[in-house]
mmCIF file of C-alpha atoms in Angstrom:
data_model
loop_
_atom_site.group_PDB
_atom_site.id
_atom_site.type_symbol
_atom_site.label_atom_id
_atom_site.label_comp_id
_atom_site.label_asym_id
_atom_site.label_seq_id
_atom_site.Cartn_x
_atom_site.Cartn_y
_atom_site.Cartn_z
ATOM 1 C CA UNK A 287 45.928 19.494 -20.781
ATOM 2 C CA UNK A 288 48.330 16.884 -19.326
ATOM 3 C CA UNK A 289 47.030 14.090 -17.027
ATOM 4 C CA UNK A 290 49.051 11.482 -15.707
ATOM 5 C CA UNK A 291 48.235 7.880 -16.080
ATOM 6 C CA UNK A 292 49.932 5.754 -13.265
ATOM 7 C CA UNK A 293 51.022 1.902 -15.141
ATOM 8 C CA UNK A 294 52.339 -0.737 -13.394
ATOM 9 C CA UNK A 295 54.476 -0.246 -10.030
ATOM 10 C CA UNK A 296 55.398 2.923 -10.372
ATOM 11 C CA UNK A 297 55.726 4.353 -13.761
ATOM 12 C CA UNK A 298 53.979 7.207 -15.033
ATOM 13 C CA UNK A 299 52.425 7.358 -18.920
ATOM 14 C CA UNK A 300 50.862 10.803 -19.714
ATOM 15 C CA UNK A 301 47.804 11.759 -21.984
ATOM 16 C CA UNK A 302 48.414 15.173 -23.874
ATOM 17 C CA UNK A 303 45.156 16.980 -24.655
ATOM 18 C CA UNK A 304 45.321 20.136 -27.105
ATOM 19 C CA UNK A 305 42.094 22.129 -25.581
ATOM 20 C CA UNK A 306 41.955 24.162 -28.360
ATOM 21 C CA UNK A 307 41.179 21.038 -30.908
ATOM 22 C CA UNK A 308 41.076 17.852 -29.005
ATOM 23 C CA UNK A 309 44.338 16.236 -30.518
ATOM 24 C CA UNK A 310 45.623 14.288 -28.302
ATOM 25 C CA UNK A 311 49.181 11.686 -27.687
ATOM 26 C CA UNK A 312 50.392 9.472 -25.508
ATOM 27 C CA UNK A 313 53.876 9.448 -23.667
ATOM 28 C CA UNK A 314 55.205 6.535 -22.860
ATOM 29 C CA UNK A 315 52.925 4.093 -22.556
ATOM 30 C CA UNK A 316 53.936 0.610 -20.582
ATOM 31 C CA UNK A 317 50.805 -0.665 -20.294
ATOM 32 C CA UNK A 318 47.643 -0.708 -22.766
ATOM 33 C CA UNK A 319 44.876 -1.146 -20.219
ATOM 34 C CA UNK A 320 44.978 2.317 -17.870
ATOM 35 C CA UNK A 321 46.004 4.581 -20.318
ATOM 36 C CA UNK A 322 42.450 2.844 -22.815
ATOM 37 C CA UNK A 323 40.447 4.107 -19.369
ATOM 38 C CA UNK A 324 42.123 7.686 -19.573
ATOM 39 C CA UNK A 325 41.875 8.056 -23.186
ATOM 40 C CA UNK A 326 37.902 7.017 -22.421
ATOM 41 C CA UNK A 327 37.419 9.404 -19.710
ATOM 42 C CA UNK A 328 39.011 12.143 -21.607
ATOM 43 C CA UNK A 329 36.776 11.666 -24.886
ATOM 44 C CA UNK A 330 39.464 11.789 -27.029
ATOM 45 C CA UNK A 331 41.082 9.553 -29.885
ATOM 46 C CA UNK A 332 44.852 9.944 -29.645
ATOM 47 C CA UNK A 333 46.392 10.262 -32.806
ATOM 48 C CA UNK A 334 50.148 9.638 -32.020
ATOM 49 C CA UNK A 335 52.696 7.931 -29.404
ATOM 50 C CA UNK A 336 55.656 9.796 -28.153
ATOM 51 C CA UNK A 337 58.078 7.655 -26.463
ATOM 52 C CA UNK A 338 61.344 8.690 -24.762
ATOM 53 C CA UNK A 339 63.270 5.650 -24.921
ATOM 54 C CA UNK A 340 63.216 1.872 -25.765
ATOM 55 C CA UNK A 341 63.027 0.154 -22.573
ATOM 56 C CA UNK A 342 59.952 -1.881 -22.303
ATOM 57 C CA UNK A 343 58.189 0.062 -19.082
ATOM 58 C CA UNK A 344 57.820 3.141 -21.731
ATOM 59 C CA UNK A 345 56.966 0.843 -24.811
ATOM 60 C CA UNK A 346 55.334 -2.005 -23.346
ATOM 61 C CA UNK A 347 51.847 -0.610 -24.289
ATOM 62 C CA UNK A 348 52.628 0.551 -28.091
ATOM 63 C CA UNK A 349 51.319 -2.973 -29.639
ATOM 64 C CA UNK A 350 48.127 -2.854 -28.255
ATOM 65 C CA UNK A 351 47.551 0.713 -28.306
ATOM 66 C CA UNK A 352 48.076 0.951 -32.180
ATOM 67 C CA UNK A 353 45.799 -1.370 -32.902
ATOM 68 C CA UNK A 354 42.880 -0.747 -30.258
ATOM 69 C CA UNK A 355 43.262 2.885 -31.661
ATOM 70 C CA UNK A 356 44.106 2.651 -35.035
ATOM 71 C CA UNK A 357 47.745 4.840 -34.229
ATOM 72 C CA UNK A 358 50.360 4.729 -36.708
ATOM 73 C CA UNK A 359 52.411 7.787 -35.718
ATOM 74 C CA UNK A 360 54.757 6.435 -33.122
ATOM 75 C CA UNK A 361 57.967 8.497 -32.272
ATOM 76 C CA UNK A 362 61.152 8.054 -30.935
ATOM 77 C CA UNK A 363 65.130 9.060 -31.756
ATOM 78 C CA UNK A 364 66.283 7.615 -34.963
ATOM 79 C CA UNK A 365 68.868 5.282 -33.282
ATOM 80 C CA UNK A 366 65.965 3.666 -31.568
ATOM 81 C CA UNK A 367 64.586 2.322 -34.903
ATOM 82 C CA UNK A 368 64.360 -1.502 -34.112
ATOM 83 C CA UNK A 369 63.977 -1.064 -30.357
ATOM 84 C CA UNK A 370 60.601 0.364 -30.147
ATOM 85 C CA UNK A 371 57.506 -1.198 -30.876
ATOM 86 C CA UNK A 372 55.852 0.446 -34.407
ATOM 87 C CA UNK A 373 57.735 3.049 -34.061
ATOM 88 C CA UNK A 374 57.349 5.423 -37.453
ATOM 89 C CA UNK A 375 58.864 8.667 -36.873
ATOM 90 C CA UNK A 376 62.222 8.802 -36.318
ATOM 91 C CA UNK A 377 63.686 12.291 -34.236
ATOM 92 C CA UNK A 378 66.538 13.832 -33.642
ATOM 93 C CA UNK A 379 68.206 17.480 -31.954
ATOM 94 C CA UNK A 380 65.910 20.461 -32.770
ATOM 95 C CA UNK A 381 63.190 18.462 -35.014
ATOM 96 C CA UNK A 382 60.065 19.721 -34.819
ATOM 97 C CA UNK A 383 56.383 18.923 -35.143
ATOM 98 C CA UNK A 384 52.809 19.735 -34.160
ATOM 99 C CA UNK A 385 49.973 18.537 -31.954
ATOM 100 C CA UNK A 386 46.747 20.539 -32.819
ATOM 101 C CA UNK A 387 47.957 24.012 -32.051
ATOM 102 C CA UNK A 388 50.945 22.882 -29.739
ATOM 103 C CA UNK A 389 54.350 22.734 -30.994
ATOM 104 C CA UNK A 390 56.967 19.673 -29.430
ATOM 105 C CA UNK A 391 60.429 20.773 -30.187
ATOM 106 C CA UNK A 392 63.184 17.306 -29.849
ATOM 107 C CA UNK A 393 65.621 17.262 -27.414
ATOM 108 C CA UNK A 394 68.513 14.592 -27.389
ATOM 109 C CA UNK A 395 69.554 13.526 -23.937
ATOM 110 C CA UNK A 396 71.558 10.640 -23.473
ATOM 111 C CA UNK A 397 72.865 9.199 -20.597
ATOM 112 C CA UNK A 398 69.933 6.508 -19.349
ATOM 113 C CA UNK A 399 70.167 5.455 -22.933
ATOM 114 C CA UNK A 400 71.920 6.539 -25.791
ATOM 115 C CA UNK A 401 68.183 7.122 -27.775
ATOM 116 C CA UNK A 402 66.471 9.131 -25.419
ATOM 117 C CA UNK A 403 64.547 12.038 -26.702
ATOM 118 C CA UNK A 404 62.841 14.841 -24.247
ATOM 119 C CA UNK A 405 59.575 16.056 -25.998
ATOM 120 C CA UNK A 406 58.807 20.251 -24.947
ATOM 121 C CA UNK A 407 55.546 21.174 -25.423
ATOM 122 C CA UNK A 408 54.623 24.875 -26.319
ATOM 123 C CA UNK A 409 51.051 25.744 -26.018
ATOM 124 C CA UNK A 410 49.415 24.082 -23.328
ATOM 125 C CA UNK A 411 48.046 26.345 -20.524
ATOM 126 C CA UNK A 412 50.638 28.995 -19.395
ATOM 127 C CA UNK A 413 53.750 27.374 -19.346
ATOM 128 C CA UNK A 414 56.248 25.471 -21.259
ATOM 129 C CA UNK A 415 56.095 21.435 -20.549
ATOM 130 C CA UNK A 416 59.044 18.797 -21.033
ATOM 131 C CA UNK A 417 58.792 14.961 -21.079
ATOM 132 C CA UNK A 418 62.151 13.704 -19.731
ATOM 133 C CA UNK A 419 61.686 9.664 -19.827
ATOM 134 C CA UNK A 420 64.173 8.311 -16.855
ATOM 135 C CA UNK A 421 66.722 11.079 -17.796
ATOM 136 C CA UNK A 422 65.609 13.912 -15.609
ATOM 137 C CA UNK A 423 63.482 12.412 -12.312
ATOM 138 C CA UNK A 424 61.963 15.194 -9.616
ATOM 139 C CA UNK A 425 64.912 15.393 -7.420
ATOM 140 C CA UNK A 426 67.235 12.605 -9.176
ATOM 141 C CA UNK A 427 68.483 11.610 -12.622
ATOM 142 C CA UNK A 428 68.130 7.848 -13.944
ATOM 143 C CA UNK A 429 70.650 4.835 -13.868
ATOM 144 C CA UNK A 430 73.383 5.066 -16.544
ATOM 145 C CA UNK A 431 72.573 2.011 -18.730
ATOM 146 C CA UNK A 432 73.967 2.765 -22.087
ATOM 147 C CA UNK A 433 75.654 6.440 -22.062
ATOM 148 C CA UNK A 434 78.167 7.610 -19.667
ATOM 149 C CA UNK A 435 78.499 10.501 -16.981
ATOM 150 C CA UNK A 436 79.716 12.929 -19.428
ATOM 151 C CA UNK A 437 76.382 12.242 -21.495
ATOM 152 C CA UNK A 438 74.074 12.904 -18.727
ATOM 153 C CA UNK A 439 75.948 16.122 -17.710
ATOM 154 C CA UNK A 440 75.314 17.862 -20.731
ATOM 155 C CA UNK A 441 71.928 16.542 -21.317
ATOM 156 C CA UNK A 442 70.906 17.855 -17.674
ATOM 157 C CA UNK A 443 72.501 21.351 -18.806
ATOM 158 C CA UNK A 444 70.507 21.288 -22.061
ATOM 159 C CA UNK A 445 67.122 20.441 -19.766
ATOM 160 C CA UNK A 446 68.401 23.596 -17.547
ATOM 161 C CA UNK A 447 68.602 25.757 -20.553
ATOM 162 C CA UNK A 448 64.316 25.703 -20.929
ATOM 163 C CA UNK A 449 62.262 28.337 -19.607
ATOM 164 C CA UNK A 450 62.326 28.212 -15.537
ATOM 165 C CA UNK A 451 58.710 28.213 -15.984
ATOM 166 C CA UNK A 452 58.376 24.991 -17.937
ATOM 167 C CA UNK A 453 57.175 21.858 -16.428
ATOM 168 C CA UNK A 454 58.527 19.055 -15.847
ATOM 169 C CA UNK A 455 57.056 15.275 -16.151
ATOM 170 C CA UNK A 456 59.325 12.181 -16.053
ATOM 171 C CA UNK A 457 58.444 8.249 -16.132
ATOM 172 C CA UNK A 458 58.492 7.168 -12.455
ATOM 173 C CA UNK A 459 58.027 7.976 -9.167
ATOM 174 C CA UNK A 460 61.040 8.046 -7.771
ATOM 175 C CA UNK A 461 60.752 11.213 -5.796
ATOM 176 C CA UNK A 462 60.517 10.556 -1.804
ATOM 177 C CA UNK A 463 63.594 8.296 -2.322
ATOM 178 C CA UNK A 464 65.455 11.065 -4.715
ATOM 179 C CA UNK A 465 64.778 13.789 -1.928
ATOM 180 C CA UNK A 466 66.315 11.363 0.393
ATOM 181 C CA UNK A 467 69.496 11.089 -1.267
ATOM 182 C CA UNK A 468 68.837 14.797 -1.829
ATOM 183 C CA UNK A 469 69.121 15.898 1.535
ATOM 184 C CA UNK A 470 72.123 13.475 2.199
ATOM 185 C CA UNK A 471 74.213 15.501 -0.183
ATOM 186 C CA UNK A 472 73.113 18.543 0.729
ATOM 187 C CA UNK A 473 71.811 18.412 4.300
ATOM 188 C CA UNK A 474 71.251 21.889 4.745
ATOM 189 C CA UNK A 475 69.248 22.876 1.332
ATOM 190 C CA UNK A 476 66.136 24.141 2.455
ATOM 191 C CA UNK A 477 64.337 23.571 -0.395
ATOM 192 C CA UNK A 478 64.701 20.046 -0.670
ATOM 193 C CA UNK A 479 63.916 20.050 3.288
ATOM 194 C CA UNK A 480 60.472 21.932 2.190
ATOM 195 C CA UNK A 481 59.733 20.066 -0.685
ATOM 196 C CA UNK A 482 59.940 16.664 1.219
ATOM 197 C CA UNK A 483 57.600 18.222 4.067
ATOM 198 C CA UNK A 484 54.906 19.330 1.489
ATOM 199 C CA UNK A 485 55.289 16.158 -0.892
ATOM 200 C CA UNK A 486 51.986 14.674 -2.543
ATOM 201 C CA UNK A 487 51.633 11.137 -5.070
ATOM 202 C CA UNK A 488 51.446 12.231 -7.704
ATOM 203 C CA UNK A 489 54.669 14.319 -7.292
ATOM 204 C CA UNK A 490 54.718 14.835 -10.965
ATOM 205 C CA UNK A 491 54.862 18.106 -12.405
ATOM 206 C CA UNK A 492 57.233 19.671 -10.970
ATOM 207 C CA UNK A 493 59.443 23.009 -12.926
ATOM 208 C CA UNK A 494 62.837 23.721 -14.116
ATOM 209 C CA UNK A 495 63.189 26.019 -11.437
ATOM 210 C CA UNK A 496 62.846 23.521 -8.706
ATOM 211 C CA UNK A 497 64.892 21.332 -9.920
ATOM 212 C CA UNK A 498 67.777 23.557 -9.824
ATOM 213 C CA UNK A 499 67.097 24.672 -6.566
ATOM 214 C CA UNK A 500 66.781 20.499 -5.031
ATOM 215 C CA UNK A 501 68.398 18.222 -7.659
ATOM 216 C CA UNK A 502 71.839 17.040 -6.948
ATOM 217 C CA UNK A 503 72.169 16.220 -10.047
ATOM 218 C CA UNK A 504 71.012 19.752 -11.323
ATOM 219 C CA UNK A 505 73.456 21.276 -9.220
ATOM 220 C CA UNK A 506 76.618 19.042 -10.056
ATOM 221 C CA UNK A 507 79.462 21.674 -11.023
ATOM 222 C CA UNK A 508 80.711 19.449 -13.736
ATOM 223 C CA UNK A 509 80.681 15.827 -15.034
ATOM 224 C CA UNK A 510 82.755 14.270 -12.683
ATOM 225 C CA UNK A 511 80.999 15.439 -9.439
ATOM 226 C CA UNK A 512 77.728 14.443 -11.290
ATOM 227 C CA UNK A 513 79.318 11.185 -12.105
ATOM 228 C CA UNK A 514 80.231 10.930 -8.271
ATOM 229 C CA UNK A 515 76.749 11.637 -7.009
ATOM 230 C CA UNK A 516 75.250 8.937 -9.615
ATOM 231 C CA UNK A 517 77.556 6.046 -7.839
ATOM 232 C CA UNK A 518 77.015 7.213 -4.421
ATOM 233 C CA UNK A 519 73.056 7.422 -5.490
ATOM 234 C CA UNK A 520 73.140 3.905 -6.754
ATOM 235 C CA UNK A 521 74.833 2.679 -3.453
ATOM 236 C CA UNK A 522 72.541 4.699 -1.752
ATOM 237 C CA UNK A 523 70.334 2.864 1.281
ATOM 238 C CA UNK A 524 68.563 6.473 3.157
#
């Protein structure tokens, strides 16, 4: 069971339930005080933080979280050691662990940042489930703060690699404005014209196979038209 927990403006922090023995993790966390009502609705007692990257809207919660919950497995890539808040497990390509019965296979995707990890879940319900961070938005791809166009590109074709079926939850949401931009680059996909009609808050999950079928970024033939569609994204005023 994944729910999402909106925190502050617009992010999105997710509680992972395994229904066959109750473990349960956080993703991304920004905030302590909605994600302590989730984890009390739920009935759970979360037993690890996965973050996806270092910047504070993901971490911002980790501090109070650890200690109102006694947590002291908190993940991240190793080259994030220093930049996240407790952070005791240190990932990288292809490692491996376990929640309850679920296994989360590591995925490295830089681009946003040079640390961030994608966490894909096997086990829950009947599909695959990925937690991209700001590296792979419904619709859009995040800003390029540390890595570079050609990072992105090939993290975006290791993301396209899962299972069509798996699902997809990222840290914001960003998706009427992506679908904008969306239909600007390709004003006669009518996918992204259908998804737009039909859009609900929360937009969040949404499935590999969606995302190739509306994400410009997705559907960029190589690094350099992806690396064109990020700059004319972050001029971008539809």
């Amino acid at each position: 069971m994944i729910t999402p927990i909106p925190c502050l403006s617009d992010n999105y922090a997710y509680l992972v339930v395994c229904e066959k023995t109750r473990a349960a993790a956080i993703v991304d966390p920004s905030e302590a005080a909605p994600v302590l009502e989730a984890v009390k609705r739920a009935g759970v007692k979360p037993v690890a933080i996965w973050n996806t990257h270092h910047h504070w809207d993901h971490v911002g919660g980790n501090d109070e979280l650890c200690a109102a919950l006694g947590i002291t497995d908190v993940y991240g890539h190793v080259s994030d050691k220093g930049r996240i808040a407790k952070q005791s497990k240190f990932l990288d390509e292809n490692d491996n662990f376990v929640l309850g019965s679920m296994n989360v296979s590591i995925l490295h995707i830089p681009g946003h940042t040079t640390g961030a990890v994608a966490y894909v879940l096997e086990g829950d319900g009947d599909s695959e489930a990925v937690f991209t961070g700001d590296t792979l938005f419904i619709a859009g791809c995040g800003r390029l703060f540390e890595g570079t166009p050609e990072m992105m590109f090939d993290s975006f074709a290791k993301l396209a690699g899962l299972d069509d079926a798996t699902r997809v939850y990222c840290g914001h949401e960003y998706t009427k404005a992506n679908l904008a931009f969306a239909a600007h680059v390709e004003p006669d996909n009518a996918d992204v014209k259908k998804t737009a009609a039909s859009l609900a808050v929360p937009s969040v999950p949404s499935t590999i196979a969606l995302e190739k079928r509306i994400n410009p970024f997705m559907r960029a033939r190589d690094a350099a038209e992806f690396a064109a569609r990020r700059a004319a994204k972050d001029g971008f005023k539809g």
